[in-house]
Short mmCIF file of C-alpha atoms (C1' of nucleotides) in Angstrom, two decimals:
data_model
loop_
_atom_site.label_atom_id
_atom_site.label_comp_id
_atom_site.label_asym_id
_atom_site.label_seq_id
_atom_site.Cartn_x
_atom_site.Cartn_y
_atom_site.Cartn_z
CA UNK B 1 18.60 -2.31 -32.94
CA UNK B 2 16.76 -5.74 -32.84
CA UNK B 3 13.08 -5.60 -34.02
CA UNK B 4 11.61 -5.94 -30.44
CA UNK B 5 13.03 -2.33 -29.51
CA UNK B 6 12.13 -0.82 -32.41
CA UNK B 7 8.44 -2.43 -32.09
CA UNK B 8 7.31 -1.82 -28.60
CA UNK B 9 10.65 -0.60 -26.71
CA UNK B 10 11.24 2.75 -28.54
CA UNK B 11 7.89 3.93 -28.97
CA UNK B 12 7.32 3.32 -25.41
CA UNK B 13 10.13 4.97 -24.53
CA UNK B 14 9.16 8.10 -26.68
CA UNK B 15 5.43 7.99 -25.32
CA UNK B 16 7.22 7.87 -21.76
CA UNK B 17 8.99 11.42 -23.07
CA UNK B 18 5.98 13.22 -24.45
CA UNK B 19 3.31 11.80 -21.46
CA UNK B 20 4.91 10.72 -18.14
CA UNK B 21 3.50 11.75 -14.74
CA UNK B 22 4.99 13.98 -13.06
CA UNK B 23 5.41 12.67 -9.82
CA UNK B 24 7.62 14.35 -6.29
CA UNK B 25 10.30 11.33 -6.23
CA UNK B 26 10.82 11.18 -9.72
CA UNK B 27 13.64 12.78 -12.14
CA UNK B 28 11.85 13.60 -15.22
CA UNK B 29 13.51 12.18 -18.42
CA UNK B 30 14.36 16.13 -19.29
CA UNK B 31 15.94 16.34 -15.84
CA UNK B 32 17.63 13.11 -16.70
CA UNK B 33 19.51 14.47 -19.74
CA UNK B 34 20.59 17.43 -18.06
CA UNK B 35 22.81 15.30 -15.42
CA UNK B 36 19.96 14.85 -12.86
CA UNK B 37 20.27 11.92 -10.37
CA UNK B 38 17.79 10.33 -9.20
CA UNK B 39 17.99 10.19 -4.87
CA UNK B 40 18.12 6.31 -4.10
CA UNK B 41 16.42 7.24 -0.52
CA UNK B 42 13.53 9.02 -2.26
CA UNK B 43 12.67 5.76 -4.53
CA UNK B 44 13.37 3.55 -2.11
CA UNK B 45 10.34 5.47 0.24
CA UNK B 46 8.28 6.05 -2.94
CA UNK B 47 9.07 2.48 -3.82
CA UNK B 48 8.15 1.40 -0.09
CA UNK B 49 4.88 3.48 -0.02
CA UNK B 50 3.92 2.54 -3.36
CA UNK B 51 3.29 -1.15 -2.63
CA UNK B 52 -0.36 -1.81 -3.31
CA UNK B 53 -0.86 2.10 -2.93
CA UNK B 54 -2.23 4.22 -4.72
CA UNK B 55 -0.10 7.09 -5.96
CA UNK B 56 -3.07 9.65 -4.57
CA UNK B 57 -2.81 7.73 -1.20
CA UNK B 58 0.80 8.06 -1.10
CA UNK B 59 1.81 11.60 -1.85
CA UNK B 60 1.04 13.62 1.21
CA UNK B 61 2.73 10.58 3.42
CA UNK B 62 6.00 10.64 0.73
CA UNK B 63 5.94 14.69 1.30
CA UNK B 64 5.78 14.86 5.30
CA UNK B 65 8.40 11.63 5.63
CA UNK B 66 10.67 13.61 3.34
CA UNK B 67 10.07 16.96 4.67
CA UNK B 68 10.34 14.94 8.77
CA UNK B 69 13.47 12.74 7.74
CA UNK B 70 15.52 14.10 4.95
CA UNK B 71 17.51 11.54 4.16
CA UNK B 72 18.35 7.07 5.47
CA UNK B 73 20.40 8.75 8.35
CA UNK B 74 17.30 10.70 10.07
CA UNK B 75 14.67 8.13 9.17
CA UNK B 76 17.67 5.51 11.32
CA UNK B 77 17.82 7.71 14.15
CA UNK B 78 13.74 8.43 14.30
CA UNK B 79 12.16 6.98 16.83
CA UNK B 80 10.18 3.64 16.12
CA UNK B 81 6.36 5.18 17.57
CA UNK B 82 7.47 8.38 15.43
CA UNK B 83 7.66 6.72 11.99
CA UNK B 84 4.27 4.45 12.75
CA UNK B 85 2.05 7.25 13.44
CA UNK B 86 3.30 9.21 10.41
CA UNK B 87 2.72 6.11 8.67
CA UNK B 88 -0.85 5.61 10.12
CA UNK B 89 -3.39 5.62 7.47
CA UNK B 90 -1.43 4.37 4.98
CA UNK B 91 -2.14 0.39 5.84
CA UNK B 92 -0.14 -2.70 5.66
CA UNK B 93 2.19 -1.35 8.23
CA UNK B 94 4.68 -4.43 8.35
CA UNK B 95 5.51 -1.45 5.84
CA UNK B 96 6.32 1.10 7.76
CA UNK B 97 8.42 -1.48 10.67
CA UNK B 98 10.69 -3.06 7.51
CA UNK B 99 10.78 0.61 6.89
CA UNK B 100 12.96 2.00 9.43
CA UNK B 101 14.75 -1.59 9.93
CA UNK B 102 15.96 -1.42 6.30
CA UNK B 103 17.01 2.53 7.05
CA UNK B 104 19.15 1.35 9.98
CA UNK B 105 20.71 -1.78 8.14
CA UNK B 106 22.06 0.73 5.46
CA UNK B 107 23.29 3.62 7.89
CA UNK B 108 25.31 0.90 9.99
CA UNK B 109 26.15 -2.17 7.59
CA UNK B 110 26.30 0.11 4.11
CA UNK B 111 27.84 3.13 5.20
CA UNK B 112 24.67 5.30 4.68
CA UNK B 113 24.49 4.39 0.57
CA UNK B 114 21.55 1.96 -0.86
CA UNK B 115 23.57 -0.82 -2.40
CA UNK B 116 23.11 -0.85 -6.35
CA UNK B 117 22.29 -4.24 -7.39
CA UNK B 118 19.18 -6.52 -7.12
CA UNK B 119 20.83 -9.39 -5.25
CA UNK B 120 21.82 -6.94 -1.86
CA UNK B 121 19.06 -4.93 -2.11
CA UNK B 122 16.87 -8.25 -1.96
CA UNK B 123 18.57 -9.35 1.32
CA UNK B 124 16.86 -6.07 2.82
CA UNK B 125 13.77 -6.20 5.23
CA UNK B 126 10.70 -4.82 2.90
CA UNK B 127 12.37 -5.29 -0.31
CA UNK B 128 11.48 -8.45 -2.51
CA UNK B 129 11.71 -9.00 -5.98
CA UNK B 130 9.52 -5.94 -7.42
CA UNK B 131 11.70 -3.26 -4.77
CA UNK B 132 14.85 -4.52 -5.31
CA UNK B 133 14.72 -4.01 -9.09
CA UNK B 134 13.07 -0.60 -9.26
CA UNK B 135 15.63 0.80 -6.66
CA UNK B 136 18.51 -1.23 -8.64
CA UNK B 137 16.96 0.25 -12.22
CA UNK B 138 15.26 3.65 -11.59
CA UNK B 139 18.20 4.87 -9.01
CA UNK B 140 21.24 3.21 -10.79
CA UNK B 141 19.98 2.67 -14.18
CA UNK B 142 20.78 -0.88 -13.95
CA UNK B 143 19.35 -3.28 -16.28
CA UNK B 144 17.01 -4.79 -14.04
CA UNK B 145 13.49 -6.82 -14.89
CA UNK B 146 10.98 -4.99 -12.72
CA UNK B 147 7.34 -6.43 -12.61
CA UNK B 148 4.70 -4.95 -11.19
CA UNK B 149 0.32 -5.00 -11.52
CA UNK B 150 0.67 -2.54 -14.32
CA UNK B 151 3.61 -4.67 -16.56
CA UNK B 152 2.05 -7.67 -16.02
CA UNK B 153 -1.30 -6.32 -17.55
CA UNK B 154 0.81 -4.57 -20.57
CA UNK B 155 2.72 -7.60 -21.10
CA UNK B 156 0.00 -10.29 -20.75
CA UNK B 157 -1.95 -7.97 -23.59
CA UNK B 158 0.88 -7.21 -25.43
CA UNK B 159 1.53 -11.04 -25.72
CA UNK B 160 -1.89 -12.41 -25.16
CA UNK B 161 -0.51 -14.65 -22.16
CA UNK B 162 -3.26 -16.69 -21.23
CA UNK B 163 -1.62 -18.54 -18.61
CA UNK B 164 -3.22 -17.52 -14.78
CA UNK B 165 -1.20 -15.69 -12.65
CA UNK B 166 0.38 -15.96 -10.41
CA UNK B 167 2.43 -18.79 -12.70
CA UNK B 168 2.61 -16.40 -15.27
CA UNK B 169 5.19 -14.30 -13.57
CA UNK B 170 8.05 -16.04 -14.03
CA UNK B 171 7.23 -15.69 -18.03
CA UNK B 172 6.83 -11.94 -17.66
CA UNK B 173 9.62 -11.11 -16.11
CA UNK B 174 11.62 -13.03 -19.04
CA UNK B 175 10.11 -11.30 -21.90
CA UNK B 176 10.36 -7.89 -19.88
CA UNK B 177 13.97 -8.25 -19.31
CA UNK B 178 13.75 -8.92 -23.16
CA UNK B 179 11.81 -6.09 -23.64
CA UNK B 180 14.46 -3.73 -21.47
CA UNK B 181 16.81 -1.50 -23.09
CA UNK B 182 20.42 -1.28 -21.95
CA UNK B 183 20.32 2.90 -22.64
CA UNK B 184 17.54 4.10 -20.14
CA UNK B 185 16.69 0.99 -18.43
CA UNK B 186 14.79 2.57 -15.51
CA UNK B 187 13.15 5.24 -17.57
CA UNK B 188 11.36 2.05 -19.40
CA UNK B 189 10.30 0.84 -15.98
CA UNK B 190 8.62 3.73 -15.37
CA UNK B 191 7.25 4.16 -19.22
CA UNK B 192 5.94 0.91 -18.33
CA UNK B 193 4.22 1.74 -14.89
CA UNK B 194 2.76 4.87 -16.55
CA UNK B 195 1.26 3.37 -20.20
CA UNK B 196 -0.04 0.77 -17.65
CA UNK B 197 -1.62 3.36 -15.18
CA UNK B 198 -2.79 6.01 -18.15
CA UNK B 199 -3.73 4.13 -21.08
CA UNK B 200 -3.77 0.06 -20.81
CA UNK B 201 -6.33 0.31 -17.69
CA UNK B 202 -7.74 -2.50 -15.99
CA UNK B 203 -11.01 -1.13 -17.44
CA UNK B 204 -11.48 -0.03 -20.89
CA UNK B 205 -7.95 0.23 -22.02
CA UNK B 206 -7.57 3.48 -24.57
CA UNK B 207 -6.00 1.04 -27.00
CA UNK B 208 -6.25 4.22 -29.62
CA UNK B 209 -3.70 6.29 -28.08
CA UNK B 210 -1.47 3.77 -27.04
CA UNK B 211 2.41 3.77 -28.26
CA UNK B 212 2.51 -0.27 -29.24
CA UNK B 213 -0.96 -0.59 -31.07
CA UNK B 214 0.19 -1.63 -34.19
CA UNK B 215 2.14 -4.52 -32.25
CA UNK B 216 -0.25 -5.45 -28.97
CA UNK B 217 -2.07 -8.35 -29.86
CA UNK B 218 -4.90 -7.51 -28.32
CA UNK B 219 -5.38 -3.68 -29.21
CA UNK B 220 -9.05 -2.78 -30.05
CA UNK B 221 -10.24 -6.38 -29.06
CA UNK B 222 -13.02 -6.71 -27.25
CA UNK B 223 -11.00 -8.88 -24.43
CA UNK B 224 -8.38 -6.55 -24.07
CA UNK B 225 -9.48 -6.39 -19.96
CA UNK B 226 -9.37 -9.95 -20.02
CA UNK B 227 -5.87 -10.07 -19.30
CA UNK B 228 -4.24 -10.97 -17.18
CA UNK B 229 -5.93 -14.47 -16.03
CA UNK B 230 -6.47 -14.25 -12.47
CA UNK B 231 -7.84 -17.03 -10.28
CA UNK B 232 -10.81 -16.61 -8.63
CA UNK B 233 -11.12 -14.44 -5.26
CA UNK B 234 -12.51 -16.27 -2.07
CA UNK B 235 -14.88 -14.09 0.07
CA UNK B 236 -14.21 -12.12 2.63
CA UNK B 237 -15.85 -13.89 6.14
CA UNK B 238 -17.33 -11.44 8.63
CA UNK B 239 -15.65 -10.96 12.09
CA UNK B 240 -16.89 -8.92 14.88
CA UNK B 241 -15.85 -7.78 18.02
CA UNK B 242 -16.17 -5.17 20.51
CA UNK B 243 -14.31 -1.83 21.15
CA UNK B 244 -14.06 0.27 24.66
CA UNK B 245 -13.35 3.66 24.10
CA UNK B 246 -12.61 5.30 27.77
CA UNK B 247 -12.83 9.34 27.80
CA UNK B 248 -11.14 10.93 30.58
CA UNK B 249 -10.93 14.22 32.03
CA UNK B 250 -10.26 16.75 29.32
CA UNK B 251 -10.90 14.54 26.42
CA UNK B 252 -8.54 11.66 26.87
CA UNK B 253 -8.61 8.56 25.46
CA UNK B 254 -7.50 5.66 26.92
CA UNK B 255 -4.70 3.54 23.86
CA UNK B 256 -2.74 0.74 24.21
CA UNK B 257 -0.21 -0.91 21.95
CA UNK B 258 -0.52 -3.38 19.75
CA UNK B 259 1.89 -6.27 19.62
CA UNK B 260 4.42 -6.18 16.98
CA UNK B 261 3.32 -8.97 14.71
CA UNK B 262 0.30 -9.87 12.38
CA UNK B 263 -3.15 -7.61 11.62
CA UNK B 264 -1.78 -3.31 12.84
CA UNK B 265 1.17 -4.78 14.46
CA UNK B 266 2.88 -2.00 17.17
CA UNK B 267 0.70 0.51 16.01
CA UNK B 268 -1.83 1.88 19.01
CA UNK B 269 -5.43 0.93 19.47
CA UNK B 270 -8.43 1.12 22.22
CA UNK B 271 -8.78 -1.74 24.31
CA UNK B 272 -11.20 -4.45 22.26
CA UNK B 273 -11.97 -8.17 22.38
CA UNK B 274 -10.78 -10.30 20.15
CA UNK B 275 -12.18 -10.33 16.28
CA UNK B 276 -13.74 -13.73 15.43
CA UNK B 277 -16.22 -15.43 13.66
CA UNK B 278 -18.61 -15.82 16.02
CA UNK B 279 -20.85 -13.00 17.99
CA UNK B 280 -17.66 -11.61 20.03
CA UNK B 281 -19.06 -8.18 20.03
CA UNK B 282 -22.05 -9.54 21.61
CA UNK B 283 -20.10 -10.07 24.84
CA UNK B 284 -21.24 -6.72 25.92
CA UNK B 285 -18.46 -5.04 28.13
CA UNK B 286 -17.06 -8.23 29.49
CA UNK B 287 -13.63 -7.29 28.51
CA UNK B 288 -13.32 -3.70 29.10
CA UNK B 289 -10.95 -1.99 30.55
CA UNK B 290 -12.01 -1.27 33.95
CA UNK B 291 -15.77 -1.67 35.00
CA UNK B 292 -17.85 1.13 34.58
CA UNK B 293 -21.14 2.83 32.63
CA UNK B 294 -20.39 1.48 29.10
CA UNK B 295 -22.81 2.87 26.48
CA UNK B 296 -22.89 1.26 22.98
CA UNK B 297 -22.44 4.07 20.21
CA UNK B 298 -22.36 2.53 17.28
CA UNK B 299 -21.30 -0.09 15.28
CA UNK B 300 -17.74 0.12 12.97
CA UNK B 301 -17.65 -1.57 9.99
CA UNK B 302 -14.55 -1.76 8.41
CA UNK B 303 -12.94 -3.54 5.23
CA UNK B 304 -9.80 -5.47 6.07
CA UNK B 305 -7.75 -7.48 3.06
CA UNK B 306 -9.32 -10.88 3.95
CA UNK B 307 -11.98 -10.10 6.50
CA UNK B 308 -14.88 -7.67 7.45
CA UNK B 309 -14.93 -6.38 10.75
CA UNK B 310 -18.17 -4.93 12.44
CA UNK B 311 -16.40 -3.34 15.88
CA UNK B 312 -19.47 -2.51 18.44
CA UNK B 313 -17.63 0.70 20.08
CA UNK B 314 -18.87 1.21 23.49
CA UNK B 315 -18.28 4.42 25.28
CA UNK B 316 -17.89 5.20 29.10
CA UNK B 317 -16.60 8.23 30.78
CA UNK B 318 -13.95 8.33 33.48
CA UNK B 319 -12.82 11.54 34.69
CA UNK B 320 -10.71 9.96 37.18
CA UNK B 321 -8.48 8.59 34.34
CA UNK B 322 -8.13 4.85 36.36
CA UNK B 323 -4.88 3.92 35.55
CA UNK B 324 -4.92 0.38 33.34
CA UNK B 325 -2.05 -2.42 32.83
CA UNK B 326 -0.27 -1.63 29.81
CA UNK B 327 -2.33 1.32 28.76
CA UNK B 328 -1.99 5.08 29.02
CA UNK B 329 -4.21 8.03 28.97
CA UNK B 330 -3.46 10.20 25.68
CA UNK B 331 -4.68 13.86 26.00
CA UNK B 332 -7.42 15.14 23.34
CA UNK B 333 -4.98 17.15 21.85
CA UNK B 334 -2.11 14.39 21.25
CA UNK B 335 -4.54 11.67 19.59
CA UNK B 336 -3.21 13.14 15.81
CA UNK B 337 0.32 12.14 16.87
CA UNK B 338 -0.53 8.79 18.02
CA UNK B 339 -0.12 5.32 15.78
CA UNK B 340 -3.59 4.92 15.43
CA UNK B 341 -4.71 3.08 12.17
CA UNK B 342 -7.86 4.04 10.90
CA UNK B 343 -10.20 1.48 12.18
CA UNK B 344 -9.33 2.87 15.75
CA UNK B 345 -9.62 6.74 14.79
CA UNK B 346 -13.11 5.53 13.72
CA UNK B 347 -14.05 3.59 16.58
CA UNK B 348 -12.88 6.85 18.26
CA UNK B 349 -14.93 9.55 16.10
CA UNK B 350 -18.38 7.40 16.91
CA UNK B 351 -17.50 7.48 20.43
CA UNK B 352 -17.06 11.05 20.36
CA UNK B 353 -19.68 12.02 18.37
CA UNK B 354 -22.51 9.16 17.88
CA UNK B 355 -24.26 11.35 15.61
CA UNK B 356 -22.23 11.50 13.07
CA UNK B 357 -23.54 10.07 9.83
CA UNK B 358 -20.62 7.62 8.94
CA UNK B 359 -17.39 6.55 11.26
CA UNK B 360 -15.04 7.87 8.75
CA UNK B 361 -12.78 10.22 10.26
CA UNK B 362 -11.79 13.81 8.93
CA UNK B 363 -8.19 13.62 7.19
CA UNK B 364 -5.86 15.51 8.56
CA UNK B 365 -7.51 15.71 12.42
CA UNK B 366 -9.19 13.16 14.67
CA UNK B 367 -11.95 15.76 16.38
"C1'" DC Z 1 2.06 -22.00 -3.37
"C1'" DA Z 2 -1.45 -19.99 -0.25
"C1'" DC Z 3 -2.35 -17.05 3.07
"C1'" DC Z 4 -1.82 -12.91 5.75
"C1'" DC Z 5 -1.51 -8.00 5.66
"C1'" DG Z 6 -4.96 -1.76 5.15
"C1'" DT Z 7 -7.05 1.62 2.98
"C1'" DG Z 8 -9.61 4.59 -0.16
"C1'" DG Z 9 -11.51 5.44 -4.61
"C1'" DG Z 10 -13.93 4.13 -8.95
"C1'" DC Z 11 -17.79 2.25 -11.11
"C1'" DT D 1 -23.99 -1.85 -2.69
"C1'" DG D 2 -20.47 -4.85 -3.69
"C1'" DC D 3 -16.51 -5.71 -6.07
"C1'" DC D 4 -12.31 -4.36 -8.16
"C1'" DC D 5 -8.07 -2.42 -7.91
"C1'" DA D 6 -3.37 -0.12 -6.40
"C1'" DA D 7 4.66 0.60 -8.19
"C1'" DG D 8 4.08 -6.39 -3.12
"C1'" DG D 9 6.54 -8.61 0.85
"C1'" DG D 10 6.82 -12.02 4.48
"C1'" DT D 11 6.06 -16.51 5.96
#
DNA sequence: CACCCGTGGGC
DNA sequence: TGCCCAAGGGT
């Protein structure tokens, strides 16, 4: 045993025993000495739902896809519009599409099994460097560098790497496949991903309880959140646009789809203008659907990764559900089961209900 | 490499 | 309130 694992590997390792999270798509390291495998399927999903997500966020969505589709087979046979609106809600849905792809590229080109190394589990839509050696470590224990947010905070502390990321990955993912122990490779992953998450925090760090104090080179210092080096962030530009939101007889809302690329591709939405930079939204009802009695409601504002959206949602009822290109009436009572992402459900809850104090709709239920 | 791609929570 | 962040991947 080299100096490195006794150092930092071990006591990781043994912190990892004593203090990891207890999570539904993980085999506990007790578990894991009793004979317990780890489901490739359920990390992959986790794995998949985890990217830029937090664990909170993804729970309830890695309980219903589990409990819905029970294994690669059923998620491959599920219907495309099925698996985006469980998705909804959980964001970046290029996601959820790369999702069931990769589910039917296993059932028909792999014979139903995950492959168990980094290089085929690469050539697999949604899986890139970070996916393909998670899967390849924490569901066949093999020796695989992962790198993730958390690691590259531990390790750029651990080593005080002052070089900016994102250049400093390639050095990371050398001195963590230093760092990574032939016995229990993926349970180190994880150790890693949990120390990272629990104690070496993007704020305050709890550098007093952690495993690898007496090694970290920047335990206790006062720069300890310094790391890693990040390059500056740009600012997000403001777009705007305009949102029609047609109630029908009963309650029905009139949703069309999405195309399949770029910003909610394929999932469903109410008709709208485009989003620029300039005063779309004060085009009035121009481009709605049909013409009609349009009444503004309110305005949206919603938080996209690189732009701010403020979505004027104009309301107009028609009983007579007027049939539109492309479009289709959904009933009251279906609008939970559609792909809506959550700008649209709150474009939708201020139509309904213009009273309400923010657009945010209720979890769970759109009414 | 730089940019696109969601959402919700913490402070 | 505004900014940061979260088990990144695709192009």
């Amino acid at each position: 045993m080299n100096h490195i694992e006794q150092t930092i590997t071990k006591p990781i390792l043994s912190w990892y025993d004593k203090h990891h999270r207890d999570l539904p798509w993980r085999v506990s390291p007790a578990e894991r000495s009793r004979g317990v495998k780890p489901s490739p399927y359920r990390v992959w999903l986790s794995e998949i739902m985890l990217q830029q997500t937090t664990v909170q966020a993804v729970r309830p969505y890695f309980t219903s896809f589990l409990e819905r589709w029970p294994d690669v087979a059923a998620l491959a046979a599920a219907k495309n519009d099925d698996v985006m609106s469980a998705w909804a809600g959980l964001g970046y849905y290029s996601r959820a599409r790369n999702l069931k792809k990769c589910a039917e590229i296993v059932v028909a080109h792999h014979d139903g099994r995950f492959p168990d190394d980094v290089i085929e589990l690469k050539k697999l839509p949604g899986i890139g460097d970070y996916t393909a050696a998670a899967v390849a470590t924490i569901a066949f224990d093999r020796h695989a560098a992962v790198v993730d947010g958390n690691i590259e905070r531990v390790v750029s502390r651990l080593f005080r790497l002052t070089t900016p990321l994102p250049a400093l990955k390639r050095d990371i993912k050398t001195r963590m496949s230093d760092l990574t122990p032939v016995e229990r490779p993926g349970d180190f992953a994880q150790a890693m991903m949990d120390l990272g998450a629990m104690v070496c925090s993007p704020k305050r760090p709890a550098c007093g309880v952690c495993p690898v104090r007496e090694t970290c080179l920047s335990a206790g210092r006062d720069d300890a959140e310094a790391f890693p080096f990040k390059p500056p962030k740009k600012k997000r530009p403001v777009r705007r646009g305009a949102a029609f939101v047609a109630i029908g007889q009963d309650g029905a809302v009139l949703l069309r789809r999405r195309i399949e690329s770029g910003l909610l591709g394929g999932m469903a939405e109410v008709p709208t203008t485009g989003w620029t930079a300039s005063a779309d939204g004060a085009l009035g009802t121009e481009a709605a659907p049909f013409a009609g009695d349009w009444t503004l409601s309110g305005t949206v504002r919603h938080i996209f990764t690189h732009f701010e959206l403020h979505l004027d949602v104009y309301r107009g009822n028609f009983p007579e559900r007027p049939a539109s290109d492309g479009s289709w009436w959904s009933p009251r009572g279906d609008l939970d089961n559609e792909a809506l992402p959550t700008v649209m459900k709150k474009a939708i809850a201020i139509a309904i209900d213009p009273n309400r104090q923010t657009a945010r709709p209720q979890k769970g239920t759109m009414i």
